[in-house]
Amino acid sequence: MAAPTTFSGEAWAELRLADARDVPHIHSLIHQMAEFELLTDLFAATHELLASTLFPTPQPAPFTSFTALILDLSPSPASASADTVGSRRLDLSASSPLADPEAAAFPSPRGGGRVTAGFVICFPNYSTFLAKPGLYVEDIFVRAPWRRRGLGRMMLSAVAGRAAEIGMGRVEWCVLDWNQNAIDFYEGMGAEVFKQWRICRLTGAALDKYKGTGTGSQEEEDAGGKAQ
Amino acid sequence: MAAPTTFSGEAWAELRLADARDVPHIHSLIHQMAEFELLTDLFAATHELLASTLFPTPQPAPFTSFTALILDLSPSPASASADTVGSRRLDLSASSPLADPEAAAFPSPRGGGRVTAGFVICFPNYSTFLAKPGLYVEDIFVRAPWRRRGLGRMMLSAVAGRAAEIGMGRVEWCVLDWNQNAIDFYEGMGAEVFKQWRICRLTGAALDKYKGTGTGSQEEEDAGGKAQ
């Protein structure tokens, strides 16, 4: 059954663990996210890199390493599987049919008329004060036709719930300081937004210059500093 | 050989992979960091939690999961081992002997008169745009007598160098926005400091309420929202 390009009445959303068959859609969704953020110049992901970094052999247990989740929408109810992390019924009866013009490009590899509409990437982080792992949510993305229907909340709630259930002490993510709608939404979900912390990043040539710098005398390091 | 409480002339710093024998010192150092940050009310780490989360059996390869590093200072030169990540000779000849009154409480389990003076906790993160792992540095801490001698730079450089060598795309950490000295230092090392990102965190009761929320209909979720 091909994915429909319009949904009406009801739709069933499932957030599920991804596998290597989802790599092409994950790649396309990351590119859409880069376009949305006007950051396509930083986009360097390939199918091969995604497959080898997100779906290595053997695959670590979910949420113990890099973890990719897929949001599939189905025109008919589907029972939860072992891969299901969250689900939600969407009531579309009050609105005109939902048009998803890209649906033909995003058939879910799970079939059954499902269309892939979003993804989550998360991985464990660590709190030294708690001496416990937490979960960092790197990305939550929903394709445009499916936004503003509570799916972001479902995805973040489901991931947070799973993290809490496996004993993680925190769930963390980032937001832009000018995105007051998002800040209000996250605070409404119970999150604290830290105003004073800033993220520092070494990357590219600025990172590569540290190769081989692990050992050296004080004098060598000071000389190196002057040369930069 | 016991760790001396004063160092003069020269000292040799080694940043090395930690193991379970380092847990008591890691615990004490995290507590000192909590005191320094006036956050002892958040301190909940125990020897047992640190051992089970940082040194599980089997131990993953360094930098592929939570990774603890120890800074040892030695009054005599020591040759690098397979555990060495960074090293540095300190020239103390221009100053009066360095007093480390706590040295007796921090003998390194590696012996040889070494004293444990600091630690690093880091773990992999993930960039979707690069489709590559990076390294997140959660903590870098040096005990007070050993500060302002270039050891923080050695530790961060060594960790960044190792991350670059194993193909990671980024090294990231956080800094407080009012700590201009630290910001200047990190920018001098080549880091970009992101002004617009804010960290969001769900923890404690605010996180626990998401247990079991992965599935539900739109109506149930809306009702749940009203009850909060």
mmCIF file of C-alpha atoms in Angstrom, chain B residues 95 100 102 185 217 227:
data_model
loop_
_atom_site.group_PDB
_atom_site.id
_atom_site.type_symbol
_atom_site.label_atom_id
_atom_site.label_comp_id
_atom_site.label_asym_id
_atom_site.label_seq_id
_atom_site.Cartn_x
_atom_site.Cartn_y
_atom_site.Cartn_z
ATOM 1 C CA SER B 95 58.931 30.277 42.194
ATOM 2 C CA ASP B 100 50.007 20.943 48.104
ATOM 3 C CA GLU B 102 46.106 17.964 50.456
ATOM 4 C CA PHE B 185 41.039 31.603 26.995
ATOM 5 C CA SER B 217 -4.506 9.448 22.203
ATOM 6 C CA ALA B 227 -4.276 18.256 35.082
#
